[in-house]
Amino acid sequence: GQNIDQPTEMTATEGAIVQINCTYQTSGFNGLFWYQQHAGEAPTFLSYNVLDGLEEKGRFSSFLSRSKGYSYLLLKELQMKDSASYLCAVTDSNYQLIWGAGTKLIIKP
Amino acid sequence: ETGVTQTPRHLVMGMTNKKSLKCEQHLGHNAMYWYKQSAKKPLELMFVYNFKEQTENNSVPSRFSPECPNSSHLFLHLHTLQPEDSALYLCASSQDRAGGTDTQYFGPGTRLTVL
């Protein structure tokens, strides 16, 4: 079966750095997405990785290792507004998007 | 503003009611999606439309009936639902379905409660 694993919940402190991991077992790979979803709101696109390595966008970075079936989202200089769920999703060989259950990130002052 | 709107935002219905969810996208996209989001579970893809044609129906019960009159509008008609159908229903759109690598843009969802 196809599976995306990410921690259910994480807690971090304002101003700190947090890394949210995502591991996947899918039939093939055609890219990995990270989305952010605030409570009661729409998921919004954060990043897309299809090649190995680190993609940086301001305070957020996303890393991919295809050989390990692993990605992480790195959030720096955490702000209270970063409290949200972070969804990892992988496109498989049939171009189906497989979603993880999301990681709820709680930021404390 | 995401460019994808959904109405109503909240809906409470009995098991014998008939209601419809509406989604509209203002992004000029060709593909639209319905997802079900339940607490602590992955997003479940329900239906996909590409250029108004339904391309996927992921074994969704017939009590959910989609309609896509044009590339900008998508409806989900609901009838004789069960309490376990209570969830957040998300609509999304993307430039097209080809490749499945297009970024999807989501609406805020309809929070559905079935009594």
PDB file of C-alpha atoms in Angstrom:
ATOM      1  CA  GLY A   1       0.000   0.000   0.000  1.00  0.00           C
ATOM      2  CA  GLN A   2       0.940   3.634  -0.267  1.00  0.00           C
ATOM      3  CA  ASN A   3       1.714   5.547   2.870  1.00  0.00           C
ATOM      4  CA  ILE A   4       2.796   8.970   4.043  1.00  0.00           C
ATOM      5  CA  ASP A   5       4.019   9.312   7.628  1.00  0.00           C
ATOM      6  CA  GLN A   6       4.377  12.538   9.526  1.00  0.00           C
ATOM      7  CA  PRO A   7       4.200  13.316  13.255  1.00  0.00           C
ATOM      8  CA  THR A   8       0.713  14.080  14.508  1.00  0.00           C
ATOM      9  CA  GLU A   9       1.682  17.066  16.616  1.00  0.00           C
ATOM     10  CA  MET A  10       4.745  19.134  17.463  1.00  0.00           C
ATOM     11  CA  THR A  11       5.367  22.019  19.833  1.00  0.00           C
ATOM     12  CA  ALA A  12       7.987  24.736  19.435  1.00  0.00           C
ATOM     13  CA  THR A  13       8.862  28.106  20.899  1.00  0.00           C
ATOM     14  CA  GLU A  14       8.461  31.471  19.211  1.00  0.00           C
ATOM     15  CA  GLY A  15      11.714  32.545  17.579  1.00  0.00           C
ATOM     16  CA  ALA A  16      13.085  29.009  17.430  1.00  0.00           C
ATOM     17  CA  ILE A  17      13.556  26.543  14.541  1.00  0.00           C
ATOM     18  CA  VAL A  18      11.442  23.448  13.939  1.00  0.00           C
ATOM     19  CA  GLN A  19      11.788  20.589  11.465  1.00  0.00           C
ATOM     20  CA  ILE A  20       8.726  18.614  10.392  1.00  0.00           C
ATOM     21  CA  ASN A  21       9.571  15.255   8.852  1.00  0.00           C
ATOM     22  CA  CYS A  22       7.680  13.315   6.222  1.00  0.00           C
ATOM     23  CA  THR A  23       8.509   9.790   5.055  1.00  0.00           C
ATOM     24  CA  TYR A  24       6.749   8.123   2.189  1.00  0.00           C
ATOM     25  CA  GLN A  25       6.314   4.707   0.613  1.00  0.00           C
ATOM     26  CA  THR A  26       4.628   5.111  -2.748  1.00  0.00           C
ATOM     27  CA  SER A  27       4.523   3.346  -6.081  1.00  0.00           C
ATOM     28  CA  GLY A  28       6.895   5.684  -7.856  1.00  0.00           C
ATOM     29  CA  PHE A  29       7.565   9.346  -7.252  1.00  0.00           C
ATOM     30  CA  ASN A  30       6.785  12.453  -9.254  1.00  0.00           C
ATOM     31  CA  GLY A  31       7.122  15.186  -6.682  1.00  0.00           C
ATOM     32  CA  LEU A  32       6.381  16.163  -3.100  1.00  0.00           C
ATOM     33  CA  PHE A  33       4.277  19.058  -1.852  1.00  0.00           C
ATOM     34  CA  TRP A  34       4.028  20.839   1.479  1.00  0.00           C
ATOM     35  CA  TYR A  35       0.874  22.744   2.344  1.00  0.00           C
ATOM     36  CA  GLN A  36      -0.002  24.871   5.364  1.00  0.00           C
ATOM     37  CA  GLN A  37      -3.508  24.813   6.822  1.00  0.00           C
ATOM     38  CA  HIS A  38      -4.638  27.147   9.589  1.00  0.00           C
ATOM     39  CA  ALA A  39      -7.576  25.946  11.644  1.00  0.00           C
ATOM     40  CA  GLY A  40     -10.824  26.450   9.765  1.00  0.00           C
ATOM     41  CA  GLU A  41      -9.069  27.678   6.638  1.00  0.00           C
ATOM     42  CA  ALA A  42      -7.991  26.409   3.233  1.00  0.00           C
ATOM     43  CA  PRO A  43      -4.726  24.532   2.789  1.00  0.00           C
ATOM     44  CA  THR A  44      -2.233  26.827   1.045  1.00  0.00           C
ATOM     45  CA  PHE A  45       0.765  25.802  -1.038  1.00  0.00           C
ATOM     46  CA  LEU A  46       4.188  26.140   0.548  1.00  0.00           C
ATOM     47  CA  SER A  47       6.658  24.206  -1.569  1.00  0.00           C
ATOM     48  CA  TYR A  48       7.211  21.568  -4.238  1.00  0.00           C
ATOM     49  CA  ASN A  49      10.288  19.338  -4.494  1.00  0.00           C
ATOM     50  CA  VAL A  50      10.976  16.924  -7.322  1.00  0.00           C
ATOM     51  CA  LEU A  51      14.800  16.785  -7.192  1.00  0.00           C
ATOM     52  CA  ASP A  52      16.990  15.965  -4.209  1.00  0.00           C
ATOM     53  CA  GLY A  53      18.196  18.832  -2.130  1.00  0.00           C
ATOM     54  CA  LEU A  54      17.076  21.888  -0.260  1.00  0.00           C
ATOM     55  CA  GLU A  55      14.685  24.547  -1.551  1.00  0.00           C
ATOM     56  CA  GLU A  56      14.638  27.760   0.442  1.00  0.00           C
ATOM     57  CA  LYS A  57      11.843  30.321   0.519  1.00  0.00           C
ATOM     58  CA  GLY A  58      12.355  32.960   3.131  1.00  0.00           C
ATOM     59  CA  ARG A  59      11.863  31.480   6.603  1.00  0.00           C
ATOM     60  CA  PHE A  60      10.675  28.157   5.153  1.00  0.00           C
ATOM     61  CA  SER A  61      12.854  25.494   3.517  1.00  0.00           C
ATOM     62  CA  SER A  62      11.960  22.069   2.188  1.00  0.00           C
ATOM     63  CA  PHE A  63      14.371  19.172   1.735  1.00  0.00           C
ATOM     64  CA  LEU A  64      13.997  15.994  -0.302  1.00  0.00           C
ATOM     65  CA  SER A  65      15.909  12.719  -0.453  1.00  0.00           C
ATOM     66  CA  ARG A  66      14.306  10.415  -2.997  1.00  0.00           C
ATOM     67  CA  SER A  67      16.589   7.492  -2.184  1.00  0.00           C
ATOM     68  CA  LYS A  68      15.454   7.613   1.444  1.00  0.00           C
ATOM     69  CA  GLY A  69      11.807   8.426   0.748  1.00  0.00           C
ATOM     70  CA  TYR A  70      12.176  11.394   3.072  1.00  0.00           C
ATOM     71  CA  SER A  71      11.431  15.071   3.195  1.00  0.00           C
ATOM     72  CA  TYR A  72      11.399  17.728   5.839  1.00  0.00           C
ATOM     73  CA  LEU A  73      10.000  21.214   6.174  1.00  0.00           C
ATOM     74  CA  LEU A  74      12.199  23.583   8.148  1.00  0.00           C
ATOM     75  CA  LEU A  75      10.662  26.663   9.701  1.00  0.00           C
ATOM     76  CA  LYS A  76      13.025  29.319  11.082  1.00  0.00           C
ATOM     77  CA  GLU A  77      12.411  32.317  13.353  1.00  0.00           C
ATOM     78  CA  LEU A  78       9.055  30.897  14.337  1.00  0.00           C
ATOM     79  CA  GLN A  79       6.162  33.288  14.719  1.00  0.00           C
ATOM     80  CA  MET A  80       2.847  32.729  16.462  1.00  0.00           C
ATOM     81  CA  LYS A  81       1.107  32.850  13.084  1.00  0.00           C
ATOM     82  CA  ASP A  82       3.023  29.699  12.086  1.00  0.00           C
ATOM     83  CA  SER A  83       0.722  27.708  14.362  1.00  0.00           C
ATOM     84  CA  ALA A  84      -1.077  25.526  11.822  1.00  0.00           C
ATOM     85  CA  SER A  85      -1.193  22.049  10.367  1.00  0.00           C
ATOM     86  CA  TYR A  86       1.423  21.144   7.773  1.00  0.00           C
ATOM     87  CA  LEU A  87       0.413  18.622   5.123  1.00  0.00           C
ATOM     88  CA  CYS A  88       2.849  16.506   3.127  1.00  0.00           C
ATOM     89  CA  ALA A  89       1.670  15.024  -0.186  1.00  0.00           C
ATOM     90  CA  VAL A  90       3.434  12.885  -2.802  1.00  0.00           C
ATOM     91  CA  THR A  91       2.594  12.377  -6.473  1.00  0.00           C
ATOM     92  CA  ASP A  92       3.039   8.714  -7.366  1.00  0.00           C
ATOM     93  CA  SER A  93       3.889   7.024 -10.666  1.00  0.00           C
ATOM     94  CA  ASN A  94       0.235   7.258 -11.768  1.00  0.00           C
ATOM     95  CA  TYR A  95       0.255  10.952 -10.965  1.00  0.00           C
ATOM     96  CA  GLN A  96      -2.106  10.391  -8.056  1.00  0.00           C
ATOM     97  CA  LEU A  97      -1.572  12.741  -5.117  1.00  0.00           C
ATOM     98  CA  ILE A  98      -1.164  10.801  -1.863  1.00  0.00           C
ATOM     99  CA  TRP A  99      -1.710  12.875   1.290  1.00  0.00           C
ATOM    100  CA  GLY A 100      -0.345  12.548   4.802  1.00  0.00           C
ATOM    101  CA  ALA A 101      -2.588  13.178   7.796  1.00  0.00           C
ATOM    102  CA  GLY A 102      -0.783  16.421   8.615  1.00  0.00           C
ATOM    103  CA  THR A 103       1.317  17.671  11.504  1.00  0.00           C
ATOM    104  CA  LYS A 104      -0.264  20.129  13.914  1.00  0.00           C
ATOM    105  CA  LEU A 105       2.372  22.653  14.961  1.00  0.00           C
ATOM    106  CA  ILE A 106       1.800  24.550  18.182  1.00  0.00           C
ATOM    107  CA  ILE A 107       3.920  27.632  18.819  1.00  0.00           C
ATOM    108  CA  LYS A 108       4.343  28.809  22.389  1.00  0.00           C
ATOM    109  CA  PRO A 109       5.521  32.279  23.455  1.00  0.00           C
TER     110      PRO A 109
ATOM    111  CA  GLU B   1      -7.660  35.434  -0.951  1.00  0.00           C
ATOM    112  CA  THR B   2      -7.218  32.067  -2.616  1.00  0.00           C
ATOM    113  CA  GLY B   3      -9.411  32.553  -5.656  1.00  0.00           C
ATOM    114  CA  VAL B   4     -11.540  29.560  -4.712  1.00  0.00           C
ATOM    115  CA  THR B   5     -14.779  30.178  -2.837  1.00  0.00           C
ATOM    116  CA  GLN B   6     -17.137  27.711  -1.223  1.00  0.00           C
ATOM    117  CA  THR B   7     -20.665  28.072   0.103  1.00  0.00           C
ATOM    118  CA  PRO B   8     -22.040  27.487   2.605  1.00  0.00           C
ATOM    119  CA  ARG B   9     -19.175  27.544   5.108  1.00  0.00           C
ATOM    120  CA  HIS B  10     -21.177  25.556   7.633  1.00  0.00           C
ATOM    121  CA  LEU B  11     -24.060  23.157   7.109  1.00  0.00           C
ATOM    122  CA  VAL B  12     -26.090  21.073   9.512  1.00  0.00           C
ATOM    123  CA  MET B  13     -28.482  18.584   7.987  1.00  0.00           C
ATOM    124  CA  GLY B  14     -30.583  15.623   8.949  1.00  0.00           C
ATOM    125  CA  MET B  15     -30.149  12.239   7.361  1.00  0.00           C
ATOM    126  CA  THR B  16     -33.221  12.676   5.177  1.00  0.00           C
ATOM    127  CA  ASN B  17     -32.360  16.142   3.881  1.00  0.00           C
ATOM    128  CA  LYS B  18     -31.084  17.087   0.453  1.00  0.00           C
ATOM    129  CA  LYS B  19     -28.534  19.872   0.194  1.00  0.00           C
ATOM    130  CA  SER B  20     -25.855  21.078  -2.185  1.00  0.00           C
ATOM    131  CA  LEU B  21     -22.362  22.452  -1.707  1.00  0.00           C
ATOM    132  CA  LYS B  22     -21.086  25.010  -4.169  1.00  0.00           C
ATOM    133  CA  CYS B  23     -17.558  25.813  -5.272  1.00  0.00           C
ATOM    134  CA  GLU B  24     -16.395  28.537  -7.622  1.00  0.00           C
ATOM    135  CA  GLN B  25     -12.864  29.249  -8.833  1.00  0.00           C
ATOM    136  CA  HIS B  26     -11.738  32.559 -10.327  1.00  0.00           C
ATOM    137  CA  LEU B  27      -8.290  31.375 -11.440  1.00  0.00           C
ATOM    138  CA  GLY B  28      -9.000  30.221 -14.974  1.00  0.00           C
ATOM    139  CA  HIS B  29      -8.112  26.638 -14.064  1.00  0.00           C
ATOM    140  CA  ASN B  30      -9.305  23.593 -15.964  1.00  0.00           C
ATOM    141  CA  ALA B  31      -9.371  20.986 -13.198  1.00  0.00           C
ATOM    142  CA  MET B  32     -11.497  20.921 -10.057  1.00  0.00           C
ATOM    143  CA  TYR B  33     -11.576  18.513  -7.128  1.00  0.00           C
ATOM    144  CA  TRP B  34     -13.723  17.541  -4.163  1.00  0.00           C
ATOM    145  CA  TYR B  35     -11.961  16.295  -1.032  1.00  0.00           C
ATOM    146  CA  LYS B  36     -13.222  15.054   2.323  1.00  0.00           C
ATOM    147  CA  GLN B  37     -11.144  16.002   5.359  1.00  0.00           C
ATOM    148  CA  SER B  38     -11.784  14.208   8.648  1.00  0.00           C
ATOM    149  CA  ALA B  39      -9.926  14.912  11.866  1.00  0.00           C
ATOM    150  CA  LYS B  40      -6.443  13.394  11.995  1.00  0.00           C
ATOM    151  CA  LYS B  41      -6.906  11.624   8.663  1.00  0.00           C
ATOM    152  CA  PRO B  42      -5.348  12.304   5.266  1.00  0.00           C
ATOM    153  CA  LEU B  43      -7.320  14.207   2.713  1.00  0.00           C
ATOM    154  CA  GLU B  44      -9.578  11.821   0.793  1.00  0.00           C
ATOM    155  CA  LEU B  45      -9.990  12.606  -2.886  1.00  0.00           C
ATOM    156  CA  MET B  46     -13.625  12.135  -3.887  1.00  0.00           C
ATOM    157  CA  PHE B  47     -14.052  13.433  -7.431  1.00  0.00           C
ATOM    158  CA  VAL B  48     -11.954  15.049 -10.136  1.00  0.00           C
ATOM    159  CA  TYR B  49     -13.148  17.041 -13.118  1.00  0.00           C
ATOM    160  CA  ASN B  50     -10.930  18.077 -15.994  1.00  0.00           C
ATOM    161  CA  PHE B  51     -12.403  20.394 -18.603  1.00  0.00           C
ATOM    162  CA  LYS B  52     -15.866  19.701 -17.108  1.00  0.00           C
ATOM    163  CA  GLU B  53     -15.484  15.954 -17.563  1.00  0.00           C
ATOM    164  CA  GLN B  54     -15.367  13.680 -14.548  1.00  0.00           C
ATOM    165  CA  THR B  55     -12.092  11.798 -14.647  1.00  0.00           C
ATOM    166  CA  GLU B  56     -12.096  10.169 -11.222  1.00  0.00           C
ATOM    167  CA  ASN B  57     -14.618   8.812  -8.798  1.00  0.00           C
ATOM    168  CA  ASN B  58     -12.803   7.212  -5.895  1.00  0.00           C
ATOM    169  CA  SER B  59     -15.454   4.698  -4.830  1.00  0.00           C
ATOM    170  CA  VAL B  60     -17.598   7.412  -3.333  1.00  0.00           C
ATOM    171  CA  PRO B  61     -21.096   6.350  -2.168  1.00  0.00           C
ATOM    172  CA  SER B  62     -23.914   7.380  -4.463  1.00  0.00           C
ATOM    173  CA  ARG B  63     -25.388   9.618  -1.758  1.00  0.00           C
ATOM    174  CA  PHE B  64     -22.727  12.096  -2.963  1.00  0.00           C
ATOM    175  CA  SER B  65     -23.403  13.335  -6.471  1.00  0.00           C
ATOM    176  CA  PRO B  66     -21.068  15.835  -8.179  1.00  0.00           C
ATOM    177  CA  GLU B  67     -21.958  18.252 -10.938  1.00  0.00           C
ATOM    178  CA  CYS B  68     -19.643  20.445 -12.989  1.00  0.00           C
ATOM    179  CA  PRO B  69     -21.597  22.716 -15.361  1.00  0.00           C
ATOM    180  CA  ASN B  70     -18.472  24.591 -16.475  1.00  0.00           C
ATOM    181  CA  SER B  71     -14.790  24.860 -15.616  1.00  0.00           C
ATOM    182  CA  SER B  72     -15.431  27.513 -12.969  1.00  0.00           C
ATOM    183  CA  HIS B  73     -18.209  25.876 -10.961  1.00  0.00           C
ATOM    184  CA  LEU B  74     -18.463  22.623  -9.084  1.00  0.00           C
ATOM    185  CA  PHE B  75     -21.322  21.303  -6.964  1.00  0.00           C
ATOM    186  CA  LEU B  76     -21.650  18.411  -4.572  1.00  0.00           C
ATOM    187  CA  HIS B  77     -25.246  17.262  -4.113  1.00  0.00           C
ATOM    188  CA  LEU B  78     -25.957  15.485  -0.853  1.00  0.00           C
ATOM    189  CA  HIS B  79     -28.877  13.224   0.037  1.00  0.00           C
ATOM    190  CA  THR B  80     -29.647  10.654   2.731  1.00  0.00           C
ATOM    191  CA  LEU B  81     -26.267  11.160   4.358  1.00  0.00           C
ATOM    192  CA  GLN B  82     -24.995   9.284   7.403  1.00  0.00           C
ATOM    193  CA  PRO B  83     -23.510  10.756  10.594  1.00  0.00           C
ATOM    194  CA  GLU B  84     -20.078   9.420   9.566  1.00  0.00           C
ATOM    195  CA  ASP B  85     -20.225  11.765   6.570  1.00  0.00           C
ATOM    196  CA  SER B  86     -19.739  14.695   8.935  1.00  0.00           C
ATOM    197  CA  ALA B  87     -16.440  16.301   7.914  1.00  0.00           C
ATOM    198  CA  LEU B  88     -14.860  19.285   6.220  1.00  0.00           C
ATOM    199  CA  TYR B  89     -15.467  19.200   2.451  1.00  0.00           C
ATOM    200  CA  LEU B  90     -12.801  20.984   0.487  1.00  0.00           C
ATOM    201  CA  CYS B  91     -12.898  22.090  -3.107  1.00  0.00           C
ATOM    202  CA  ALA B  92      -9.675  22.687  -5.035  1.00  0.00           C
ATOM    203  CA  SER B  93      -8.622  23.665  -8.521  1.00  0.00           C
ATOM    204  CA  SER B  94      -5.449  23.379 -10.572  1.00  0.00           C
ATOM    205  CA  GLN B  95      -4.326  24.491 -13.990  1.00  0.00           C
ATOM    206  CA  ASP B  96      -4.985  21.015 -15.319  1.00  0.00           C
ATOM    207  CA  ARG B  97      -4.978  17.418 -14.215  1.00  0.00           C
ATOM    208  CA  ALA B  98      -2.266  16.306 -16.590  1.00  0.00           C
ATOM    209  CA  GLY B  99       0.675  15.002 -14.620  1.00  0.00           C
ATOM    210  CA  GLY B 100      -0.820  15.540 -11.169  1.00  0.00           C
ATOM    211  CA  THR B 101       2.079  17.813 -10.407  1.00  0.00           C
ATOM    212  CA  ASP B 102       0.165  21.053 -10.651  1.00  0.00           C
ATOM    213  CA  THR B 103      -0.264  23.035  -7.487  1.00  0.00           C
ATOM    214  CA  GLN B 104      -3.788  22.785  -6.165  1.00  0.00           C
ATOM    215  CA  TYR B 105      -5.544  25.846  -4.788  1.00  0.00           C
ATOM    216  CA  PHE B 106      -8.108  25.163  -2.108  1.00  0.00           C
ATOM    217  CA  GLY B 107     -11.277  26.813  -0.951  1.00  0.00           C
ATOM    218  CA  PRO B 108     -11.972  27.337   2.763  1.00  0.00           C
ATOM    219  CA  GLY B 109     -14.235  24.323   2.937  1.00  0.00           C
ATOM    220  CA  THR B 110     -17.752  23.538   4.102  1.00  0.00           C
ATOM    221  CA  ARG B 111     -18.005  22.136   7.623  1.00  0.00           C
ATOM    222  CA  LEU B 112     -20.791  19.554   7.344  1.00  0.00           C
ATOM    223  CA  THR B 113     -22.564  18.036  10.325  1.00  0.00           C
ATOM    224  CA  VAL B 114     -25.062  15.244   9.763  1.00  0.00           C
ATOM    225  CA  LEU B 115     -27.436  14.636  12.644  1.00  0.00           C
TER     226      LEU B 115
END
